[in-house]
Short mmCIF file of C-alpha atoms in Angstrom, two decimals:
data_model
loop_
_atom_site.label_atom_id
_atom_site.label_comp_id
_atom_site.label_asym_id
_atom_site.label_seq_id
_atom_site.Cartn_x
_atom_site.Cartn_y
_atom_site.Cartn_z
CA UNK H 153 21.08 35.00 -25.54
CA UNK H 154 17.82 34.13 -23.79
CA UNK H 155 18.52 33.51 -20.26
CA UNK H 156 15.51 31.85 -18.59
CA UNK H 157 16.40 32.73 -14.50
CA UNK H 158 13.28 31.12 -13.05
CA UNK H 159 13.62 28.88 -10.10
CA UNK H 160 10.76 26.25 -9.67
CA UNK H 161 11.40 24.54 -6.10
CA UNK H 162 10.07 21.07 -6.35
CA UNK H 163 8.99 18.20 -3.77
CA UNK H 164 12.68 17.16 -3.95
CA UNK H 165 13.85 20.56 -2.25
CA UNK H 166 10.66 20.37 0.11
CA UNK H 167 12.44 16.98 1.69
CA UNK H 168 15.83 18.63 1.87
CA UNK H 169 14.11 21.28 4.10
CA UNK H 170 12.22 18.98 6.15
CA UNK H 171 14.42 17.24 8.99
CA UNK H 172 12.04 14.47 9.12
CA UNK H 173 12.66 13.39 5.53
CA UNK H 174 16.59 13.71 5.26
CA UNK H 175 18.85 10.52 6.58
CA UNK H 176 19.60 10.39 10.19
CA UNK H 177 22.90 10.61 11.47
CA UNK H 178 25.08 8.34 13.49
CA UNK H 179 24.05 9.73 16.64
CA UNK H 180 20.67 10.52 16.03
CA UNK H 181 20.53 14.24 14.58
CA UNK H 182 19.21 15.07 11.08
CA UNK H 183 21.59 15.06 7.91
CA UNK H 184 23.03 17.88 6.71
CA UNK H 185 21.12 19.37 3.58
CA UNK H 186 24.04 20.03 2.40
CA UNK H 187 25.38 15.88 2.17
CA UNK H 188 22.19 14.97 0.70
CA UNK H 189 23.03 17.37 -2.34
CA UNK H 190 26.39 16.02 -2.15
CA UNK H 191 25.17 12.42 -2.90
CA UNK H 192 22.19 13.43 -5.16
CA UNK H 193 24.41 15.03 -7.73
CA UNK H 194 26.48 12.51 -8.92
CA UNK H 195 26.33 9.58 -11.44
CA UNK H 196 28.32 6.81 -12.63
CA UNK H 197 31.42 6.93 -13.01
CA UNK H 198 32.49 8.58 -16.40
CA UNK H 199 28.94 9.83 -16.65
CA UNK H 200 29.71 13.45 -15.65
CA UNK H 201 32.76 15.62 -14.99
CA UNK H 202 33.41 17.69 -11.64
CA UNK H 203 33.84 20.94 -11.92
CA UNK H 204 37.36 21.92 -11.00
CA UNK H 205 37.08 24.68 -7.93
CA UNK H 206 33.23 24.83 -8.19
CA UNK H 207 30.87 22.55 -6.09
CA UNK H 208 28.90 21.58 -9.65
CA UNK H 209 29.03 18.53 -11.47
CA UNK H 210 28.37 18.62 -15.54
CA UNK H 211 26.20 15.74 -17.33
CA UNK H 212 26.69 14.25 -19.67
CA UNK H 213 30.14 14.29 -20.02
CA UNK H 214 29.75 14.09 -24.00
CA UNK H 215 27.83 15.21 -26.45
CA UNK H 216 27.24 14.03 -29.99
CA UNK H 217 28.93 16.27 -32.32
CA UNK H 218 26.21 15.86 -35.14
CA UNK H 219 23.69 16.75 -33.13
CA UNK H 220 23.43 20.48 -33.56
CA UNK H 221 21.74 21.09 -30.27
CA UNK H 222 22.25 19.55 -26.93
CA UNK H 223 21.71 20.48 -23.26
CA UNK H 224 23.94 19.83 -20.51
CA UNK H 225 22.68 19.55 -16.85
CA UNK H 226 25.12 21.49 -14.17
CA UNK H 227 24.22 20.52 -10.49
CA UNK H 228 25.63 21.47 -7.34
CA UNK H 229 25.02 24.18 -4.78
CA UNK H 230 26.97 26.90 -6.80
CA UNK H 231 24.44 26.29 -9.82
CA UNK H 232 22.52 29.82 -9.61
CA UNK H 233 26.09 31.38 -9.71
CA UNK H 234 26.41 30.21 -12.76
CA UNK H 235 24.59 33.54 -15.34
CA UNK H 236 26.18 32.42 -18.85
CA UNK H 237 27.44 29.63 -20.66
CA UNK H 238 29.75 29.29 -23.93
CA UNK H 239 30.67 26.22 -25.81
CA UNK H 240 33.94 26.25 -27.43
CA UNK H 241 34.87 23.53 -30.02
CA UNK H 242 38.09 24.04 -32.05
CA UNK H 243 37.70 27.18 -33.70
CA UNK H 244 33.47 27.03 -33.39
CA UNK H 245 32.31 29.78 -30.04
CA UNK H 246 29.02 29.36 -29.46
CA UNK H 247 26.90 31.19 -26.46
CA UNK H 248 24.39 29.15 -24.85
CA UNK H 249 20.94 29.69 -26.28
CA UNK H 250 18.88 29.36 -22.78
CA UNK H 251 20.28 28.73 -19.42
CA UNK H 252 16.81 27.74 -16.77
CA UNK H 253 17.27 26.93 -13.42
CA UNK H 254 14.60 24.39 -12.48
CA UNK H 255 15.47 23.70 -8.83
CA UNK H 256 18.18 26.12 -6.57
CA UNK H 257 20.70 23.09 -7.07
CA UNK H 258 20.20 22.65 -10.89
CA UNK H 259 20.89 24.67 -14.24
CA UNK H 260 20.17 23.58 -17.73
CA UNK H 261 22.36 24.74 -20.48
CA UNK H 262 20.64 24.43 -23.97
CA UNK H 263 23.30 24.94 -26.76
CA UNK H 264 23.52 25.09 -30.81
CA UNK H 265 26.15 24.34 -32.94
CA UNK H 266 27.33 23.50 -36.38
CA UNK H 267 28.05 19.98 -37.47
CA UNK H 268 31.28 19.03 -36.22
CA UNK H 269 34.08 16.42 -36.54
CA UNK H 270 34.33 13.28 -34.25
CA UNK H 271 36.73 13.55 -31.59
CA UNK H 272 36.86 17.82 -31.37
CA UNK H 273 37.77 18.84 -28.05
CA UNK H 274 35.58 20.90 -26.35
CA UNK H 275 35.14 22.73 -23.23
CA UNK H 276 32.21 24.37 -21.22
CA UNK H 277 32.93 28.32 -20.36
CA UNK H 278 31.12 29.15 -17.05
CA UNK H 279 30.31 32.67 -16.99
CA UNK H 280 29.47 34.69 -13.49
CA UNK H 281 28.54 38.36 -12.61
CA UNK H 282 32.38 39.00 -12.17
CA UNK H 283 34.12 36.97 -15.38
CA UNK H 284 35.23 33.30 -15.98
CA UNK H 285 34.29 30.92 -12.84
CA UNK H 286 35.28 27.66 -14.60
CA UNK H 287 36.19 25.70 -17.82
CA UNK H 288 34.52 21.68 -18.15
CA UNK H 289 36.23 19.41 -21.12
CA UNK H 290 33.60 17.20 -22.26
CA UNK H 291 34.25 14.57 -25.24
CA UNK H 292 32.73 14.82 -28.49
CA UNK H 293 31.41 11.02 -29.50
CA UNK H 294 29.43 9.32 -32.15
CA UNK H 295 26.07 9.02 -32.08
CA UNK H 296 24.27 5.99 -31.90
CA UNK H 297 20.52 7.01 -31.86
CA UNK H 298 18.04 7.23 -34.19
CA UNK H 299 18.18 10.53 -36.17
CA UNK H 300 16.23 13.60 -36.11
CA UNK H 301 13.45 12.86 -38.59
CA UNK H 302 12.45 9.54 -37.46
CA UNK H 303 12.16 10.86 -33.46
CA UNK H 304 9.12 11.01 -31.65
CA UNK H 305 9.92 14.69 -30.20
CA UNK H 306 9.78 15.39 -26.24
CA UNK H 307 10.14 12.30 -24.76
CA UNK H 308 12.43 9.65 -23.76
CA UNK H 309 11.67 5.86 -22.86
CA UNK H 310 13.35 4.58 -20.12
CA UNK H 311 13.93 1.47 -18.26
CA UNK H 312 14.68 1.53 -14.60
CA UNK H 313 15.99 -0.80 -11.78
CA UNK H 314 12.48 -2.40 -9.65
CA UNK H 315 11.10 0.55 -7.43
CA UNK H 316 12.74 3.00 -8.49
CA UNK H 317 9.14 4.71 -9.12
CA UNK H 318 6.22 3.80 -7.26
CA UNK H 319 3.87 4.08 -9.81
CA UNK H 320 -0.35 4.27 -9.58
CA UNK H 321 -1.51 1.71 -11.64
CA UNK H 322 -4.75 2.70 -14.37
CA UNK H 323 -7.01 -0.46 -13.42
CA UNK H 324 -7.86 -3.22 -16.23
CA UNK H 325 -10.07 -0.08 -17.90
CA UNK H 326 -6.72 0.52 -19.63
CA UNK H 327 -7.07 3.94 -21.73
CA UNK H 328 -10.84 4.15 -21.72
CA UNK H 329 -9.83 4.81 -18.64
CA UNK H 330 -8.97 8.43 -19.44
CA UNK H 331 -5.85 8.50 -17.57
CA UNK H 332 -2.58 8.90 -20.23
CA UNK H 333 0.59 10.27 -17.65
CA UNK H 334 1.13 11.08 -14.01
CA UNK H 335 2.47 14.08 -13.20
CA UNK H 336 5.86 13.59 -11.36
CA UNK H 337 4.50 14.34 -8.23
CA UNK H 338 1.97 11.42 -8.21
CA UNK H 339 4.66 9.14 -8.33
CA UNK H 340 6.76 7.89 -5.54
CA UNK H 341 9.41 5.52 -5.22
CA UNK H 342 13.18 6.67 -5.18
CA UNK H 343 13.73 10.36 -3.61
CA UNK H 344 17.01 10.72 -5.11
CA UNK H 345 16.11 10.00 -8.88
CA UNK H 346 12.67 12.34 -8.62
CA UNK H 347 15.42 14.92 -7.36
CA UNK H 348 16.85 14.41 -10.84
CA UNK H 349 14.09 14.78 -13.17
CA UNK H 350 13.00 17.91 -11.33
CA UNK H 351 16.59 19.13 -12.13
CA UNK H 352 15.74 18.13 -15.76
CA UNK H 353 12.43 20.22 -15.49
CA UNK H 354 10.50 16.70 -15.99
CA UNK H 355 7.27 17.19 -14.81
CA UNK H 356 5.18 14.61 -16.16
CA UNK H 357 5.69 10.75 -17.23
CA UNK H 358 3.85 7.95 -18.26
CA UNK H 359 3.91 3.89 -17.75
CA UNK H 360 4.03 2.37 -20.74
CA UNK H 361 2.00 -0.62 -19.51
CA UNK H 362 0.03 1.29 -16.89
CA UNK H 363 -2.64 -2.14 -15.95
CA UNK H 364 0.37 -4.13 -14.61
CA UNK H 365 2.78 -4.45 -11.79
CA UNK H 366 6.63 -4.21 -12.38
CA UNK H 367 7.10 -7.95 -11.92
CA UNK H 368 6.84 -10.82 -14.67
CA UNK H 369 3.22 -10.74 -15.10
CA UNK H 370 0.71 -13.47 -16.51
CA UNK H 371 -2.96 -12.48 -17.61
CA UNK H 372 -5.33 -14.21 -19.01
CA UNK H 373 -6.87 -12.58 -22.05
CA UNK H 374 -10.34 -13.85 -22.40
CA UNK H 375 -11.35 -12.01 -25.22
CA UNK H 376 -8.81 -13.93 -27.35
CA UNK H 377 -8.83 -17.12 -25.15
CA UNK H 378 -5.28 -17.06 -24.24
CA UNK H 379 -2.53 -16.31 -21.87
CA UNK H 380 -0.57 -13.00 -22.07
CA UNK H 381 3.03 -13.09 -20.15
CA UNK H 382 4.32 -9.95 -19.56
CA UNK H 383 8.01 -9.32 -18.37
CA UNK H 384 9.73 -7.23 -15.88
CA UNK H 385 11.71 -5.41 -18.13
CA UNK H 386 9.20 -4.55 -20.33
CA UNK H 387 6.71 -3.62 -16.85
CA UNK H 388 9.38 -1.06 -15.63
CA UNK H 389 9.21 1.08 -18.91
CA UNK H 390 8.14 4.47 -18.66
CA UNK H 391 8.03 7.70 -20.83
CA UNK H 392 9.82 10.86 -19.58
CA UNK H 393 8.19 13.78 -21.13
CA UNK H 394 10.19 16.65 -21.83
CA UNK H 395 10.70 20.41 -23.73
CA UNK H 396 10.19 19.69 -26.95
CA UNK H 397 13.21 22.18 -28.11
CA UNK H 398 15.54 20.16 -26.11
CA UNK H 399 18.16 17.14 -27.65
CA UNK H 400 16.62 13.67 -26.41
CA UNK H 401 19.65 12.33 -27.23
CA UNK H 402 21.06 14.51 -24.75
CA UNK H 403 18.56 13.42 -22.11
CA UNK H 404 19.37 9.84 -22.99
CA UNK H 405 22.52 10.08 -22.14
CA UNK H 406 22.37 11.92 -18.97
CA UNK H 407 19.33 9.68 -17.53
CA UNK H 408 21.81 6.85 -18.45
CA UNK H 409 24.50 8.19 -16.23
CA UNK H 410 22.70 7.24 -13.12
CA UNK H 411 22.24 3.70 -11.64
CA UNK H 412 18.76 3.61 -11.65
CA UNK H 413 18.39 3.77 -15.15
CA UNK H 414 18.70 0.04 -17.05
CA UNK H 415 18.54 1.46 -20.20
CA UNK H 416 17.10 4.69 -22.13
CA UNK H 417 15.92 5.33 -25.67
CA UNK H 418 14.69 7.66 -28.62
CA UNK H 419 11.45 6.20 -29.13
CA UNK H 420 10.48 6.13 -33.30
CA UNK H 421 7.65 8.07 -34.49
CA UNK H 422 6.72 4.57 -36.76
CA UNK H 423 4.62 7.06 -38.82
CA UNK H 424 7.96 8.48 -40.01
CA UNK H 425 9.27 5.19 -40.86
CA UNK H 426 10.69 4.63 -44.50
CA UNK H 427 9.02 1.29 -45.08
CA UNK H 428 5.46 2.50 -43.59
CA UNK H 429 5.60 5.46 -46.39
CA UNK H 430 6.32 2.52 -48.88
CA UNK H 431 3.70 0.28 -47.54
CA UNK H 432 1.39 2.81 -48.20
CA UNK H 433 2.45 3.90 -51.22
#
C-alpha cells in the first residue's frame, strides 16, 4: 500500500490560527479553533456519515459500485490518527491504495475494487498504530454519470450558490488574455468551502465564463451586431481541477454534499463522443 503522509497546511488552517479571522464569541473573545472545525466538517444531511467514537466525519456516504476506484474524504481532528484504510464489500477486502493528508484536519482515502453488485453493504476499516479505531457503513448506489471513456479526466464542473467564490475576473481580452485558472488561493469568497477543497487537495480552478460577473448578464456583441444574455447559473460555473488518478464521480458526489454547491458534473470530453467519431467518419 502506498501511504502518502504529507501534510500541506493551507490558507484555511492559517485563519483557524489567527484570532482575528475566527468568529467572535458572545462576549467578545475569539472562537475556539476547535468549533470552527466542528462546523467546517459537515455536510448535508445524508451526505456523510459520523464516525462512531472518532471526531471524523466520512464523505460521501456512497460510492458507486461500478466504479472500480473511488476516494472517500475523512475530516475531523482525529484525521492524522487515522495510518490505514480497508474497504470491505461482501466477501471483496480491499486495502486502500493511497491515504494523503492534505490539511492536519483532512485524509483522503483512494480505493480499488472489482465490479460489484448494487446494493452490497460495505464498511470502511480505520486502521491506527495500535489496531482497529473504527468501522463506517457507507451504501453502495447506482451510478448516474457519464462513464469512464467519455470523461474529461481531472476535473469537475460545478455550480455554486452567489458568492460563494469571489472570483478575479479576466477583462473583455477573454483567453488572449493568457490567463486559463486561478490558483485557489487567488480566490476569495466563502472561508468554509475553500477549507474544503484544500481538504480535497484542490489547488487550482477555473471560471468557466471568466469576462462576466455572477449575475444575469447582457452584452452587446458588436462583432455580430447583437445582444448576448448571459445567466446566473451559467455565470457561477467553475472547474475544480483535480488528481487525475482520482474518481470524479467520487468528487461529484462529495462537493454535492455541501450547501454551497447547486449542482456538480462530469464534464464530456466531446472529442470522445460516439456521434463526433461518426461525423467524421
Amino acid at each position: 500500500m502506498n501511504c502518502t503522509r504529507t501534510v500541506r497546511c493551507g490558507l484555511g488552517l492559517a485563519a483557524v490560527l489567527v484570532c482575528g479571522v475566527l468568529p467572535a464569541r458572545a462576549d467578545g473573545g475569539c472562537a475556539d479553533p476547535r468549533d470552527v472545525i466542528e462546523q467546517n466538517k459537515g455536510g448535508l444531511p445524508g451526505a456523510f456519515v459520523s464516525v462512531e467514537n472518532m471526531d471524523l466525519s466520512c464523505h460521501p456516504a456512497t460510492f458507486f459500485p461500478r466504479e472500480g476506484n473511488w476516494t472517500f474524504l475523512l475530516r475531523g481532528n482525529d484525521a492524522l490518527l487515522v495510518e490505514s484504510v480497508r474497504l470491505v464489500a461482501g466477501d471483496v477486502e480491499r486495502d486502500a491504495d493511497r491515504l494523503t493528508y492534505p490539511t492536519p484536519t483532512a485524509v483522503l482515502v483512494d480505493v480499488t475494487y472489482p465490479e460489484l453488485r448494487h446494493g452490497t453493504k460495505a464498511s470502511l476499516v480505520l486502521l491506527g498504530s495500535e489496531g482497529e479505531l473504527a468501522r463506517v457503513s457507507v451504501k453502495a448506489a447506482p451510478a448516474t454519470v457519464l462513464p469512464a471513456e467519455r470523461r474529461q479526466r481531472g476535473l469537475v464542473r460545478l455550480q455554486l450558490q452567489q458568492g460563494v467564490f469571489a472570483y478575479p475576473l479576466h477583462g473583455f481580452r477573454g483567453r488572449r488574455s493568457g490567463v486559463v485558472d486561478r490558483w485557489l488561493v487567488e480566490v476569495g469568497g466563502d472561508e468554509d468551502f475553500h477549507r474544503l477543497l484544500q481538504d480535497l487537495a484542490v489547488e487550482r480552478v477555473r471560471k468557466v465564463i471568466s469576462r462576466y460577473a455572477e449575475d444575469d448578464s447582457i452584452y452587446w456583441d458588436a462583432r455580430h451586431l447583437r445582444i448576448e444574455h448571459y445567466q446566473g447559473t451559467h455565470l457561477r460555473q467553475y472547474l475544480v481541477y483535480l488528481d487525475e488518478a482520482r474518481s470524479e464521480a467520487a468528487y461529484r458526489e462529495i462537493l454535492r454534499g455541501f450547501p454551497q454547491v447547486e449542482a456538480a458534473f462530469i464534464n464530456e470530453d466531446h472529442k470522445t463522443r460516439p456521434d463526433r467519431k461518426q461525423s467524421k467518419g
